[in-house]
CSV table of C-alpha atoms in Angstrom, one decimal:
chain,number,residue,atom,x,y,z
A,1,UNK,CA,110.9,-30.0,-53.2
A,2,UNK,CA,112.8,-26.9,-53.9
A,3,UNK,CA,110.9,-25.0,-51.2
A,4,UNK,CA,110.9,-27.1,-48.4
A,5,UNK,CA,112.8,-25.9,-45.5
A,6,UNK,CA,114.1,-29.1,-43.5
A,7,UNK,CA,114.5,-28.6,-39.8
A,8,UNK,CA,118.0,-30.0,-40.1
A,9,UNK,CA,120.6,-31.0,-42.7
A,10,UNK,CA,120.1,-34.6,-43.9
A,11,UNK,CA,123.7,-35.0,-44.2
A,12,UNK,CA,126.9,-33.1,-42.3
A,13,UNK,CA,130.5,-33.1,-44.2
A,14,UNK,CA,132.7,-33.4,-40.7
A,15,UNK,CA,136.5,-32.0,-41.5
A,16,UNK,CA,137.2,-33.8,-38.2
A,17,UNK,CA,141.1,-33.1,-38.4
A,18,UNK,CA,143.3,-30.8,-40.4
A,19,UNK,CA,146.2,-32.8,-40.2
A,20,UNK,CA,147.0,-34.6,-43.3
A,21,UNK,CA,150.0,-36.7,-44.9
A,22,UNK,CA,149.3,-35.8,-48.1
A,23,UNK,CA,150.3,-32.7,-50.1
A,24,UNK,CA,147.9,-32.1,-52.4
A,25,UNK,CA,147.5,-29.5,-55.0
A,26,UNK,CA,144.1,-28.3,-54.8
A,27,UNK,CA,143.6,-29.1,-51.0
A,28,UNK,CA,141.0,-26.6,-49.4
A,29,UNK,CA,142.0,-27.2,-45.7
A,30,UNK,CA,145.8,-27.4,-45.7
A,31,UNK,CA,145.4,-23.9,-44.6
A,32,UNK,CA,142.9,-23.9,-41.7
A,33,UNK,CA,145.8,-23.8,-38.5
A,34,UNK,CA,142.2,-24.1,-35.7
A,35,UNK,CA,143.0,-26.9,-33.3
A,36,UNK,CA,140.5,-30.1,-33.2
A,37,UNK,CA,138.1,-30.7,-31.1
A,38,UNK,CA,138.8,-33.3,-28.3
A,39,UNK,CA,137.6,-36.6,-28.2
A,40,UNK,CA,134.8,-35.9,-25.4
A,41,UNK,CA,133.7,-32.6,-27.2
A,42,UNK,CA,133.4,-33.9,-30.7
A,43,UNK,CA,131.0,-37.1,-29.3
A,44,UNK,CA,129.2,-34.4,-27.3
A,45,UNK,CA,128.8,-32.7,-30.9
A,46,UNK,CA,128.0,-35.9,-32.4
A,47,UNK,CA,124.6,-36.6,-29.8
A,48,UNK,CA,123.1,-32.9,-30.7
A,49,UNK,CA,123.6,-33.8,-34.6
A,50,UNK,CA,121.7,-37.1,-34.3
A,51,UNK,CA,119.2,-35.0,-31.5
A,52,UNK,CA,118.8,-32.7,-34.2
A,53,UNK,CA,117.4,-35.2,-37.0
A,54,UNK,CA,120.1,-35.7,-39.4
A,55,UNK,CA,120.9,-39.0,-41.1
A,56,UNK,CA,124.1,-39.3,-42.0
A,57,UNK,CA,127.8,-38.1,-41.5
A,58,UNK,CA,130.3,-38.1,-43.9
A,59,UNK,CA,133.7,-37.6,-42.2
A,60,UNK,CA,136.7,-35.9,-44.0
A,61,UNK,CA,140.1,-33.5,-42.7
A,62,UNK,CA,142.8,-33.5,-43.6
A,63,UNK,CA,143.2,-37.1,-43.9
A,64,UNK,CA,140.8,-38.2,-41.2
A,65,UNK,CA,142.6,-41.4,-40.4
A,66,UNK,CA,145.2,-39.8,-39.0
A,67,UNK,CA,143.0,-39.1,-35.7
A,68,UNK,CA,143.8,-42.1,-33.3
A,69,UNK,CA,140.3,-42.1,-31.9
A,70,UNK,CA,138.2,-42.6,-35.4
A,71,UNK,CA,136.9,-46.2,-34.7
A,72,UNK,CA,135.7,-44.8,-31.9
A,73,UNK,CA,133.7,-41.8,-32.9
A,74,UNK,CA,132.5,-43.9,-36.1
A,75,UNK,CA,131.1,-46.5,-33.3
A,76,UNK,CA,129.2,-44.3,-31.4
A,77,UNK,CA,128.1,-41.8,-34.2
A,78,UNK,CA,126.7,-45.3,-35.7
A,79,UNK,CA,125.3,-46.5,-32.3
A,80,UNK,CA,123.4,-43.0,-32.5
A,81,UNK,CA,121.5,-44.2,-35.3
A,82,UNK,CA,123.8,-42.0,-37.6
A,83,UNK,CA,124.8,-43.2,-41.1
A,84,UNK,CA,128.4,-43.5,-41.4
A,85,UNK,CA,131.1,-42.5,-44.4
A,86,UNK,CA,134.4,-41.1,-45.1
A,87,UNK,CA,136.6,-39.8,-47.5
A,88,UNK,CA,139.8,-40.4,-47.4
A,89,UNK,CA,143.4,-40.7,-49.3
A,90,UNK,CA,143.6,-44.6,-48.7
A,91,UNK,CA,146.9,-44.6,-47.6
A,92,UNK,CA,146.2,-46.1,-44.0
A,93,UNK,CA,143.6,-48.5,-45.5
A,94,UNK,CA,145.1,-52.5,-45.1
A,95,UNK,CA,143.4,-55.3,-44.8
A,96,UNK,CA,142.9,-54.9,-40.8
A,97,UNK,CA,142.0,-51.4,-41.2
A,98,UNK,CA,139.1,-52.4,-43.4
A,99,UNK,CA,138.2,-55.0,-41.5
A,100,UNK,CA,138.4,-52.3,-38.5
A,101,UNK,CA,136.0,-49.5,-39.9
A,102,UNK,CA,133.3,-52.1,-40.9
A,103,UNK,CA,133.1,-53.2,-37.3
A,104,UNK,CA,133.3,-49.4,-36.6
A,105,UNK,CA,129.8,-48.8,-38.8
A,106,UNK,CA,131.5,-47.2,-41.3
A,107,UNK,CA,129.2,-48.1,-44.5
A,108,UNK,CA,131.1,-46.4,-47.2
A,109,UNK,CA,134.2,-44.6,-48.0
A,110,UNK,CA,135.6,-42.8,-50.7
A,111,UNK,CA,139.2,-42.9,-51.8
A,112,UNK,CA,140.5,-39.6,-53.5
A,113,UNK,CA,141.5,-40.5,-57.0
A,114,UNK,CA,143.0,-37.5,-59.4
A,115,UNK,CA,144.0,-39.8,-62.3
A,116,UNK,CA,144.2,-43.3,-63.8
A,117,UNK,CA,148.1,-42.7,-64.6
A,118,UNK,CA,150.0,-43.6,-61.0
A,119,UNK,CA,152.7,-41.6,-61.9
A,120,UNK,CA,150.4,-38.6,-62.4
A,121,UNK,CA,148.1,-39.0,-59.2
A,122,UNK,CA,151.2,-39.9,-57.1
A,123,UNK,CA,152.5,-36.1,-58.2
A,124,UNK,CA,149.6,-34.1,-58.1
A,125,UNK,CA,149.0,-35.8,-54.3
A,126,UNK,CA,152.7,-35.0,-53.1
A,127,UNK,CA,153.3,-39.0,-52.0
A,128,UNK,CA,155.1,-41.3,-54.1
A,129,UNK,CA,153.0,-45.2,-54.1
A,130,UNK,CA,150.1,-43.2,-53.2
A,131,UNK,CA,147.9,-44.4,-56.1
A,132,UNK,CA,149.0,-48.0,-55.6
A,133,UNK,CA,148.0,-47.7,-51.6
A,134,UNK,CA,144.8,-45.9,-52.9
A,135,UNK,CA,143.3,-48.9,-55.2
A,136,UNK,CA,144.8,-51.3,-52.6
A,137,UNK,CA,142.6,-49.9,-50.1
A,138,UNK,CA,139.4,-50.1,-52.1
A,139,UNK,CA,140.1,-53.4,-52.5
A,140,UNK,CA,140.3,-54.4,-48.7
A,141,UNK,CA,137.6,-52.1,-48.1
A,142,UNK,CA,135.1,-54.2,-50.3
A,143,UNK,CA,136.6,-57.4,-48.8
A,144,UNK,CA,135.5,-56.1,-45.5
A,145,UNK,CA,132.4,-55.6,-47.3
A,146,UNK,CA,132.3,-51.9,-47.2
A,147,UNK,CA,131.0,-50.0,-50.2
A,148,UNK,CA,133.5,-47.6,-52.0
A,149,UNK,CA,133.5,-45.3,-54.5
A,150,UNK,CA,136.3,-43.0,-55.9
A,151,UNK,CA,136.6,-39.1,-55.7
A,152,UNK,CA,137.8,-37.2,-58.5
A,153,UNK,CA,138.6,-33.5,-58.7
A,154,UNK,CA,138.4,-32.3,-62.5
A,155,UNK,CA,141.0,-30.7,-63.2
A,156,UNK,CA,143.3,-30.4,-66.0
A,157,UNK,CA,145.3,-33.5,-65.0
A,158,UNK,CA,142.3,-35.4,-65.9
A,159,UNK,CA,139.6,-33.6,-68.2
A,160,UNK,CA,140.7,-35.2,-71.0
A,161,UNK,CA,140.5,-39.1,-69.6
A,162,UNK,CA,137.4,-40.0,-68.8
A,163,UNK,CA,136.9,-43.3,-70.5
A,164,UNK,CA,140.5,-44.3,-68.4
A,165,UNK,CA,138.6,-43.2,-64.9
A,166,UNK,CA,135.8,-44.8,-65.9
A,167,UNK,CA,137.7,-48.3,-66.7
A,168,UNK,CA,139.6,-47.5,-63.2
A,169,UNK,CA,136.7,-47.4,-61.3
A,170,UNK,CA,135.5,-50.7,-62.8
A,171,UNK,CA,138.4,-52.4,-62.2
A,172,UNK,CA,138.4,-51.3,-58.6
A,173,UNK,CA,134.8,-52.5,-58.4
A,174,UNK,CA,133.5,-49.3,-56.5
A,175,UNK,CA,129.8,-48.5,-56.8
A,176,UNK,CA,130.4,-45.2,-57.7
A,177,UNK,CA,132.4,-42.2,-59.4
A,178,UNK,CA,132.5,-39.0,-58.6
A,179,UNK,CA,133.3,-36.0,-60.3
A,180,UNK,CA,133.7,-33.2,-58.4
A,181,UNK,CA,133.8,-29.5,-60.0
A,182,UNK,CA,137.1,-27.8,-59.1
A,183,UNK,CA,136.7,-25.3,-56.9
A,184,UNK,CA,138.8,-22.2,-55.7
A,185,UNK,CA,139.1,-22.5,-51.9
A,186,UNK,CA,142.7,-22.9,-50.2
A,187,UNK,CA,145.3,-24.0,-52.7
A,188,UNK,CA,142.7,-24.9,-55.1
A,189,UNK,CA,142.7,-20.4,-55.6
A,190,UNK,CA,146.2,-20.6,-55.4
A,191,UNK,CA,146.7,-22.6,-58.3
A,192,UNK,CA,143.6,-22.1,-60.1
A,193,UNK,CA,145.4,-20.6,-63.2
A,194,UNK,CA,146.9,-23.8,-63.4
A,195,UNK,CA,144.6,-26.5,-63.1
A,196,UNK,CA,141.0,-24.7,-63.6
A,197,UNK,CA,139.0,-25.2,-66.8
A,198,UNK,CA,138.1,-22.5,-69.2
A,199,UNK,CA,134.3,-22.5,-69.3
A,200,UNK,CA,134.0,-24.0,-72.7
A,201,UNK,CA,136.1,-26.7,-71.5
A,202,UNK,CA,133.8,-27.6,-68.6
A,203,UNK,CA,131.0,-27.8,-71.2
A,204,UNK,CA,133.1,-29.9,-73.2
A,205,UNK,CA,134.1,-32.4,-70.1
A,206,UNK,CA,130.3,-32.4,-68.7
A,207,UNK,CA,129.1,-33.6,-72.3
A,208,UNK,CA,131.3,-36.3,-72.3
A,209,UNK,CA,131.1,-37.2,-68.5
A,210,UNK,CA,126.8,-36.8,-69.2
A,211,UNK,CA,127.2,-39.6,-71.8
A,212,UNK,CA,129.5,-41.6,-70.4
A,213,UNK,CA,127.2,-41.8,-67.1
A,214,UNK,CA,124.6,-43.2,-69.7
A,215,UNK,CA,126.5,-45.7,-71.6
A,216,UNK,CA,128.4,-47.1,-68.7
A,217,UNK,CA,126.9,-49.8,-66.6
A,218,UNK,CA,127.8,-50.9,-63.4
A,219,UNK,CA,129.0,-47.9,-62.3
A,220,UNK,CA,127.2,-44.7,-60.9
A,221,UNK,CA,129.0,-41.7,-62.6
A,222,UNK,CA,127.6,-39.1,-59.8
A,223,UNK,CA,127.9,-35.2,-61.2
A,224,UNK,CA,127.1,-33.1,-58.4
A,225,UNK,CA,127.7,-29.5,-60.5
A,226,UNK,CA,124.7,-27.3,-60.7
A,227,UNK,CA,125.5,-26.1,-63.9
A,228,UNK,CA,124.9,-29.5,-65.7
A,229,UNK,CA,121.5,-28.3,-66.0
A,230,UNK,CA,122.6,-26.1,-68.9
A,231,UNK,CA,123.1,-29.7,-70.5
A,232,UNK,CA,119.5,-30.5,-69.3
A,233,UNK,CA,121.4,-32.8,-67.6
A,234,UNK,CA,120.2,-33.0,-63.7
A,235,UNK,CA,118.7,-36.3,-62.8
A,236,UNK,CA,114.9,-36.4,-62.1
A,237,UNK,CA,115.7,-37.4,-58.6
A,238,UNK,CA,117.7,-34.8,-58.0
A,239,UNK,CA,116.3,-33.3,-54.5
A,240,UNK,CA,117.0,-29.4,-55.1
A,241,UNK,CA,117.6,-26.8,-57.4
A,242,UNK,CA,121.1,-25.8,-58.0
A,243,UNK,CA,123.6,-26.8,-55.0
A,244,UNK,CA,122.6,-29.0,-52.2
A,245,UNK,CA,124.9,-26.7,-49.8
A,246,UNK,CA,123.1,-25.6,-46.5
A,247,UNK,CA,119.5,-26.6,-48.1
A,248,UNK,CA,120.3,-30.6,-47.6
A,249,UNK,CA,124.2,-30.3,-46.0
A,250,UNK,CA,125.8,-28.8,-44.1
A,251,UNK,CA,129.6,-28.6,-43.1
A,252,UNK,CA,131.8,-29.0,-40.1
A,253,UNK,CA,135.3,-27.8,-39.3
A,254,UNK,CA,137.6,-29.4,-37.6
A,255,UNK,CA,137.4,-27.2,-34.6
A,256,UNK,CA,133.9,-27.3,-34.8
A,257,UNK,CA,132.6,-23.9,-37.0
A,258,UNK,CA,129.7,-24.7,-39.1
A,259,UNK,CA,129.8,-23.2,-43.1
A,260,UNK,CA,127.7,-23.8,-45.9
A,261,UNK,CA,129.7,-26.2,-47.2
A,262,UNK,CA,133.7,-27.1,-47.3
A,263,UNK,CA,134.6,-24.7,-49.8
A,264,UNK,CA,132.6,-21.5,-48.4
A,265,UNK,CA,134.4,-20.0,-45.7
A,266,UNK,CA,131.9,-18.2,-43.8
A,267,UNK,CA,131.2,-19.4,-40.4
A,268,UNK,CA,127.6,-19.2,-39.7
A,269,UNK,CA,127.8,-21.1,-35.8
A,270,UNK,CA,130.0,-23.6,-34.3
A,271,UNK,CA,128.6,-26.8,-33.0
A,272,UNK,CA,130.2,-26.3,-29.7
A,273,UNK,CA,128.2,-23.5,-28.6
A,274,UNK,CA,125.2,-22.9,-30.7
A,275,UNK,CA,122.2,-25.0,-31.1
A,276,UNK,CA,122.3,-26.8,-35.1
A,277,UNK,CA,118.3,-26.3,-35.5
A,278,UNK,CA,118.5,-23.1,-35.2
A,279,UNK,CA,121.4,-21.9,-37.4
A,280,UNK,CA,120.1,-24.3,-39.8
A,281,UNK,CA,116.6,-22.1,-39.6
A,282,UNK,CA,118.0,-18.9,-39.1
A,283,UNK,CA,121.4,-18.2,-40.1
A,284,UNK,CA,120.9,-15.6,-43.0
A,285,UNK,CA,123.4,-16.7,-45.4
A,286,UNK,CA,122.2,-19.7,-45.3
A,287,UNK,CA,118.5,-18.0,-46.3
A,288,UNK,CA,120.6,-16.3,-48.7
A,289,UNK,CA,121.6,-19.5,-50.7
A,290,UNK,CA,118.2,-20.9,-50.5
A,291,UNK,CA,116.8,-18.1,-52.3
A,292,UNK,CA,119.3,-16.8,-54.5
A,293,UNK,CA,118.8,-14.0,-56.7
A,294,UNK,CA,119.5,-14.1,-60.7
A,295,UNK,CA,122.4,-11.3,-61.6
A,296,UNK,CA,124.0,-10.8,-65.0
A,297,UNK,CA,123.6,-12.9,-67.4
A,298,UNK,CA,121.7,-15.4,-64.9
A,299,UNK,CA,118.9,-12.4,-65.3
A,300,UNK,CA,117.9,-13.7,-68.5
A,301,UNK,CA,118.9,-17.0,-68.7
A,302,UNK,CA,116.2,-20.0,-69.2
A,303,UNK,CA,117.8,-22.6,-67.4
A,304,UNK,CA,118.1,-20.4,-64.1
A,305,UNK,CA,115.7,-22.4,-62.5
A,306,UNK,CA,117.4,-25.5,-62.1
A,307,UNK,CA,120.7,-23.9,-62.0
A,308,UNK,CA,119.9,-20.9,-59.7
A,309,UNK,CA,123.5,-19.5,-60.9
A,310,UNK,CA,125.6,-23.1,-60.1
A,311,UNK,CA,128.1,-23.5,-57.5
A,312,UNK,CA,127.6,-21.0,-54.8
A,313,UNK,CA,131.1,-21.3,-53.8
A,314,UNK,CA,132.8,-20.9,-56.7
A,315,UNK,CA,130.8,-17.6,-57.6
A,316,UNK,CA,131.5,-16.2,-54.3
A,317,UNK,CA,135.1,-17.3,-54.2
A,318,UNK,CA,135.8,-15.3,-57.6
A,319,UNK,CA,133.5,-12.6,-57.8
A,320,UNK,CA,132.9,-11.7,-54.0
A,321,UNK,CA,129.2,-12.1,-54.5
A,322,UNK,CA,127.3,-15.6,-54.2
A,323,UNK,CA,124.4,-14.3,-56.5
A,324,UNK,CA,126.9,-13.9,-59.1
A,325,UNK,CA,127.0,-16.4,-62.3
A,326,UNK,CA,129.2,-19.4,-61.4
A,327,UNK,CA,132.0,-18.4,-63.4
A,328,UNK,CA,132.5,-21.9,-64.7
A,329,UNK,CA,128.9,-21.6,-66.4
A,330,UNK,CA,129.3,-20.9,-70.2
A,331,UNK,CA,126.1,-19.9,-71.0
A,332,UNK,CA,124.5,-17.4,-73.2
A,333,UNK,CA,122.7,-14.5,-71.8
A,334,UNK,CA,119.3,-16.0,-72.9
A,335,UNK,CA,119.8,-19.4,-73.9
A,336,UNK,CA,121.7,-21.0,-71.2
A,337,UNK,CA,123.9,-23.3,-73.3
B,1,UNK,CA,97.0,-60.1,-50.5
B,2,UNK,CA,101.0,-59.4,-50.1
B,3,UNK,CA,102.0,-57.7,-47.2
B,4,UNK,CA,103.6,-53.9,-47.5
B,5,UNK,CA,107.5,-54.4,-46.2
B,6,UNK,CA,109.9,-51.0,-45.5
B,7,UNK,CA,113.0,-50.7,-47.1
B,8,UNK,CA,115.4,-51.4,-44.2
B,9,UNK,CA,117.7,-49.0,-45.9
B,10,UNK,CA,115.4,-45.8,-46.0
B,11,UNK,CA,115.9,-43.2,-43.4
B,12,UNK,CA,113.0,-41.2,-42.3
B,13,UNK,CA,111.8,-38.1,-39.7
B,14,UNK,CA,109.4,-35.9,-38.7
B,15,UNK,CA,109.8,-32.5,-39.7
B,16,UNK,CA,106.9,-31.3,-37.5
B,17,UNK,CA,106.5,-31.4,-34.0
B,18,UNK,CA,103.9,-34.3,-32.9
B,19,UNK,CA,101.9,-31.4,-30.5
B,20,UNK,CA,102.3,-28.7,-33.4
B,21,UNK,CA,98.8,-27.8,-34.3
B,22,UNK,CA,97.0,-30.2,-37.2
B,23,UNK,CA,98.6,-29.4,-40.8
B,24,UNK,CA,97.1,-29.2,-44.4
B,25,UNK,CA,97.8,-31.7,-46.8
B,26,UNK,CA,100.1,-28.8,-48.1
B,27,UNK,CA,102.2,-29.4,-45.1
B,28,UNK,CA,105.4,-31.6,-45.4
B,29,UNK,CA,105.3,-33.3,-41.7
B,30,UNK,CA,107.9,-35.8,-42.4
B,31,UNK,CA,110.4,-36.8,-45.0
B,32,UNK,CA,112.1,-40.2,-46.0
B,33,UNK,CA,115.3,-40.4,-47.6
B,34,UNK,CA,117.2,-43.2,-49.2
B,35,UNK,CA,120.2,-43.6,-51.8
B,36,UNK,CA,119.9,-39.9,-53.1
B,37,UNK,CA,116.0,-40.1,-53.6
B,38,UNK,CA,113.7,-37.8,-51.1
B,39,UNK,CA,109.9,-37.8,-50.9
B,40,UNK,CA,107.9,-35.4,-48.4
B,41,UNK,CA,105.1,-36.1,-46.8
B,42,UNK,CA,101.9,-34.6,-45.5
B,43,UNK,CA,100.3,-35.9,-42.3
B,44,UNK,CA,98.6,-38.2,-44.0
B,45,UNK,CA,100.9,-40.0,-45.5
B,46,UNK,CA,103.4,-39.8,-42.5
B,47,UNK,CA,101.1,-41.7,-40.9
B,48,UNK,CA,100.5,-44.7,-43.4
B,49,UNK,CA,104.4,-45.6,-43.7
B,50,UNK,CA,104.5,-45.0,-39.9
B,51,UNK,CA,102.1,-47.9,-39.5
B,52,UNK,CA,102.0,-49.6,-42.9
B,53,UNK,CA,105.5,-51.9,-42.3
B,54,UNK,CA,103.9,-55.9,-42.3
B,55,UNK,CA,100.4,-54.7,-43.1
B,56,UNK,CA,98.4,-55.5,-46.1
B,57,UNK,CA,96.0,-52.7,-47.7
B,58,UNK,CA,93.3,-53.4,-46.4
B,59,UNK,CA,94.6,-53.4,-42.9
B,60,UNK,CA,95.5,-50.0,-43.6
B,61,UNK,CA,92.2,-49.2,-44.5
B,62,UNK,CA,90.3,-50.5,-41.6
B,63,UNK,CA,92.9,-49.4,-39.2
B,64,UNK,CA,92.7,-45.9,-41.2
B,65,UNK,CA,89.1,-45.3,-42.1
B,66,UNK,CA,87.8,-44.4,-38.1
B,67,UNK,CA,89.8,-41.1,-38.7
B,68,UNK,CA,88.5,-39.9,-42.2
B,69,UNK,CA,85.0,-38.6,-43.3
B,70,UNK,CA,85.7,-40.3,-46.0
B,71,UNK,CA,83.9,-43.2,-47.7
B,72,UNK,CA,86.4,-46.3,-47.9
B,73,UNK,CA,86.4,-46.8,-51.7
B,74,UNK,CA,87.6,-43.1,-52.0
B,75,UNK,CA,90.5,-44.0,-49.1
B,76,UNK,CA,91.5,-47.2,-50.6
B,77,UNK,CA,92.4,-45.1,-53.6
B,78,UNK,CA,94.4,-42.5,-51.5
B,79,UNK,CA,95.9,-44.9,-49.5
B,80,UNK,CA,96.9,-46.9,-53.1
B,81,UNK,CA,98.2,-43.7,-54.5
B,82,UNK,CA,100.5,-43.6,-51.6
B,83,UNK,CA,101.5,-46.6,-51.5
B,84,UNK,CA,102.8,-46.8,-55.5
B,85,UNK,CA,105.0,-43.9,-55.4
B,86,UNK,CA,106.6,-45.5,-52.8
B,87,UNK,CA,107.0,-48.8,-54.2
B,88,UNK,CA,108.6,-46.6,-57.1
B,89,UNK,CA,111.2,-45.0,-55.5
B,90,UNK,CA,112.1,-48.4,-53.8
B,91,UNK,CA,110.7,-47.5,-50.3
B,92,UNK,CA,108.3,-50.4,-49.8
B,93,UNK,CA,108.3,-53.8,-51.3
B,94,UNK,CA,105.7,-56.3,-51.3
B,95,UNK,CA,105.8,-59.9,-50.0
């Protein structure tokens, strides 16, 4: 499966906004100033991405709520056969609002969660009652009948508290939990020194995250870090090697530039203008993150080939140089772990 | 004999053009994707899940065997191959 080149992503992350009400401290996108793309431009965009083949489109910002017409381009990207998501903050979520984006085709949506302490979360995401209105709104969003799941940065707000997200997420009844790696794009560089984990750290939080995902039932503990295959730790369905950016996704500003993914800011197209099947097949850094190259001590390490070096965007935000090691990766020259 | 059902919830394409010249069986020609679990296929087996929704085996296998120089035990077995990996991942059921 490694090798196969699709002829288009399966999924697209759509930043359709930059605008948020939240102040978050690792935010990637608080930064981008581009303008949106109009209502009539963005459906445009939306018919070539379903032309094009893919399945589904998971829409973020900025908080992506905060675009008047989202009903509406959830409708029609669902009437075009398109799978439908979102992440979001929650904080616009009610009971109508649910009720709204079912009937808009959304079929999921994540709420951003950064820890199981409101007091905590509510700092870290600028907004005061924003981890109340976050848990509220899974809750109307599985009335409405909407599957949910909550996002959670690692950071060093929550490393240590697993077991507490865990219970969280089963008390909120979402299908899944997500632990994202930190990574070091917009303020998340900014304040890296103060919220990134050593590497040994990382390995100690992936061990405990790995066996929590196996002793917890109910609830799908989704790791999407490369570099849990120093743990032997990648699931047997997982569809590629190392990171899923630009060989299976495939990202979207809000003003309609195409990247690897969210946290790599190189634009390889814009949606606009250029024609998605071919950037997908031809843009060369995305050939370069299909075929990566081992470098230091990725040269002789034995787990390269599931890792092929971790996150791509984490190695190229801090050492300039995508083929680098992921910095987080705290592997031995030979041994990988 | 129960009858081969899709998954409603799996999401498939071609990756090959319909008038691109005929592929090996090394070829993927079309994919399927559902809850975070992928399978290529070759020509071959694009074309069974194509037409396999409602149909039992051995409608597949009539409704197969005028393309293959193949004897039908042999095909059965192919098709059946098919057939369990994707009943495995969840892509087909049986009713």
């Amino acid at each position: 499966m490694s090798n196969i080149q699709l002829k288009a992503p399966l999924t697209i992350n759509w930043a359709i906004n930059n605008n948020c009400n939240f102040a978050c401290s690792h935010c990637y996108s608080r930064e981008d100033t581009h303008d949106d793309l109009s209502r009539d431009v963005l459906l445009a965009c939306l018919e070539k991405v379903a032309k094009a083949g893919v399945f589904s489109i998971n829409f973020g910002g900025g908080e992506p709520l905060l675009r008047s017409d989202l009903l509406e381009i959830s409708a029609f990207s669902s009437s075009l056969g398109l799978k439908v998501s979102m992440n979001s903050n929650g904080w616009f979520i009610d009971e109508n609002m649910a009720v709204s984006l079912k009937k808009a085709g959304f079929t999921k949506v994540g709420i951003s969660i950064d820890s199981h302490i409101p007091e905590v979360h509510d700092k870290f995401r600028g907004v005061p009652g924003s981890h109340a209105r976050a848990l509220a709104a899974l809750m109307h969003l599985k009335a409405a009948g909407i599957n949910t799941s909550i996002s959670t940065v690692i950071c060093r707000i929550n490393s240590e508290t697993i077991d507490e997200l865990v219970a969280m997420a089963l008390a909120a009844g979402v299908s899944q939990l997500n632990f994202h790696n930190f990574k070091c794009s917009g303020l998340g560089m900014s304040n890296k020194d103060e919220l990134d984990l050593t590497p040994d750290e990382w390995k100690v939080f992936y061990k405990d995250a790995i066996a929590a995902k196996h002793s917890v039932k109910d609830l799908d503990i989704s790791l999407d870090d490369p570099i849990i295959a120093l743990l032997d730790a990648r699931d047997a369905g997982t569809l590629v090697k190392g990171s899923v950016c630009g060989k299976l996704s495939l990202n979207i500003k809000a003003n309609g530039d195409m990247t690897p993914c969210g946290f790599i800011p190189i634009v390889i197209g814009n949606i606009v203008s250029d024609d998605l099947q071919q950037v997908w097949k031809d843009s060369d850094i995305l050939d370069r993150m299909r075929n990566k190259q081992p470098t230091g001590k990725c040269s002789g390490c034995s787990k390269y080939e599931d890792c092929l070096g971790g996150c791509t965007a984490r190695a190229l935000a801090l050492t300039g140089d995508m083929n680098n090691p992921d910095p987080h990766c705290w592997g031995s020259e030979t041994k990988g772990e | 004999m129960p009858k081969i059902m899709h998954n409603p919830d799996v999401l498939w394409r071609r990756e090959t053009e319909v008038t691109d010249p005929v592929s090996d069986d090394e070829t993927v020609a079309g994919i399927l994707f559902s809850g975070g679990s992928m399978l290529s296929l070759n020509e071959f087996a694009l074309e069974i899940w194509q037409i396999c929704d409602g149909k039992t085996l051995e409608e597949l296998v009539v409704s197969l065997m005028p393309e293959f120089d193949i004897d039908e035990e042999t095909l059965r077995l192919d098709i059946r191959e098919f057939l369990d990996s994707l009943s495995q991942k969840g892509f087909i059921r049986y009713e």
